[in-house]
Every structure is written in C-alpha cells, then in structure tokens.
Phi, psi and omega in degrees: 000321180296318181294323178293317180296322181291326184268323187234005183061200183297326182301328180295332179291340183248018178294131180087008184289335183295328180294307176294329178295326179286328189249346188293326177295316178295319180299312181291327176297318178295313183301306184288329178292311178295316178304312182294321182285325175293319178297323179299326182280350183286150177292328179229083188300335185266002178284153179294329177296322177296318178294325179297307183291325177294319177295320178297319178295319178297319178295321180296313184291318183290343179299333180298323178271324187290324185299305178293328178296314181286332174298313179296318180298314182297316183287332174289320181291332180252028186299333181280351184245340180229155178051048183296342180284347182221122178264121184280140177272340182176182183296323180294315178299321179297310181293325178294321177296315178297320180295319180293326185268327186236355181080186183295331179297323179295328179291340180250028175296129184086011183295316179298317179296324178296318178297313180296335176278316191279333178296305176290331182295310183281331177294315177291331179301306183284324179296313182295321179295313181294324178298315179294322180291328178286342178284348181230116183289334180230071182290134176265189182297313182298317181294320179297319177297317180295319180297317178295320179296313179292330175296319177296319178296315179298322180297314182289326176296329182283335188231005189297317179304322178292324180294324178298316179296317180300317181296319179293324176296317182285337177273351181291157179296161182269156171063223186289346180272359182292141179276334186244143179269349181168190185299308183295318181298320178296317181295316182293311182297321181291322178294317179296329183276321189234352182083189185291339180294342177302322185285354181237016179293127179084009183296320182301311181293328178294317180291325176297322178287321189295322187296302181293326183295313182282333173298314178294320183299308182292325179296315181293318178299314179297321180295318180292319177298319178294321176299316179298318181295318181293334182259017172074025179270132183295131184194163168254122186267183182285179187299151177062021174236149186290151177267150167287128187270350178220164177282115183259020188302319185260013181254126181283149178300325181295323179295318181294321183289324187273319188262336184227119185261347182210163183294324181293323176293322178299313180296316180297323179294317180296318178298317180298318179297321180293321180296317179297316180298321179295317180295318179297322180293320180290330180279343183287126183281342184226165176227133181264132180230117180057035175089352180243152177281122184283166176287176188295322182297313180295320181298317181294321181293317180293322179301310181297321180296313182291324177298316180296319180296318182290318179295323178295317179296320179296321179297319180295320181291320177299321178296320178293325179295322179296323180294329176292000000 
C-alpha cells in the first residue's frame, strides 16, 4: 500500500475500480437469482445440502460474467507491469484490445480457474451463512452482519489457493509471451518456485476485505427480501421463515391487511372464489371466443380446458393450505 501511495497517490488504490463497479451488480444478481431458483426446486429448500448445491450452481453461472470482468480489473491494476505497449483507458478498452489481439478466447483467460474457484467458494458461502442463521431463531441486525462477514471469510478460505492461480493466469502476458500454458502449469511452476506459501499470498488482506463486504451484502439482501415480504411480493425467503403460499403479485398490501388477517383465511377465500368461478362456468350455456359465440365443439373444448385449469389451481391451493 505504501509503494502504491508513493507512486500513484490515493488514485492508485482505486485503479481498476470501474470494472467491478460495472459488473458487480450483474454478478450478484446472477448469483442470488440462480441460488434462489435452484433452492426453490429442491425437495427440502431449507436443508444445508440444498444451500450447498444452489450456491454451487450460482457460482458456476456467474463465472461467465465474472471471468472477463476480473481479467480487465487485474490487467488495469497491473497496467504498469504488463502490456506496456498499450495503456488502457478503461475496462472496455482493455477487453477490446485483448479481443483484437487474442480473440474471444483471450477475453476468457482464466475462465476454468474462475469456475474452480467459485463453485466451492459460493457453496461454502451460502452454507456457512445459512448454518449461522439457523443457530439463532431471532437474528438481529448485528447478528446478521456477523453471519454475513464470517460467511465471506469461510468462502475465501475454501477457495483462496485457486484464486491465487487464477490471478497469476490473468496477469500473465498474452499470446506467445505467456509464461504459463494453463491452470495446472501455473500451479506446478509457482509451487516449484516459491513452495506452498505461494497459494496463500495476500490472504490476510483478502480476509480483511471479505468480512465487511459480505456482511453488508447479506444484510442488504436480507433487508430487501424482508421488504418484499412485507409488501406482498411473491418470493421464496431464507431458512426458517414462512413461504408465501400463493402468488400475490396482483394483490395490493392494503387489500391483504384489511380483508384478510391470516394465511388460512387467504387460502379459504381463494378456494371459495375458485369454486364460485367453476360453478358459473358449468352453468353457462355458451362460451364467447374473440367476441363471437363459438360453435358447440369449440364451446365444449374451451369448457373442458377451463374446468381443468380451475380444478388444477384449486388442487394446488388445497396443497398449500395443508402445509399451513
């Protein structure tokens, strides 16, 4: 840090920040989106095994965006030491230069290493957080921040050696000037040169960064999920919290607060509405299609289709009612 400050002042500490600022929102959206939807498909969404596989899937998918983003960040941060013939103006200029000189393959340099890092990294990330949250039935703000911070530390401890190799691969020269032929070659040569301590270089500063960053990340995510739940937005929430049993997308919070005071009343009302709709449909002698009265064949076909849809919906609601 002292050498950076002496040569580049405060600005040097933030060199390459535009690349993560451009991509970090998309990366986290992919991670939490894939994680939440994989968890939703699980038979037991609140089990630690479910969180493990959902986190691994999120890490795998986000690597597609993360690999070129971190490549640009690394090369911008080391701009004074690599590619001295070309000074990058920003992450887009950096990736365009790599694309012109090495093609699309060059833009994904370190992609395999990114996958090998993020699968164990994000699986341990979510498992450790959910484990800590399940240990406290009423977690407060401080506890949530601590759980997120320790989850970030656990994540980096699980994948840090792979991250060191990935960084060296992405910082390596391009094309025929590259020192390493791939992930394994980089790991072997670096071990022969520096020993096992090579794989833990920079771990202290990474853990110092990881705790506050991930504490803030999980706290904000939890706050937004809680906000969505309070405002009637359909979602799957975190462990040991109740699920919304129906889609509340078109239901206003005021309607829910005034007319329905509990989930069981909500389910009974929906079932009652479906039964009334089913009875009206069966009593109707005609069916209108595109503004005209259809013939008997179409009417009969539409009748059977709508009856099946309503009965199927009623069945799903009854199943949700039993879970309540």
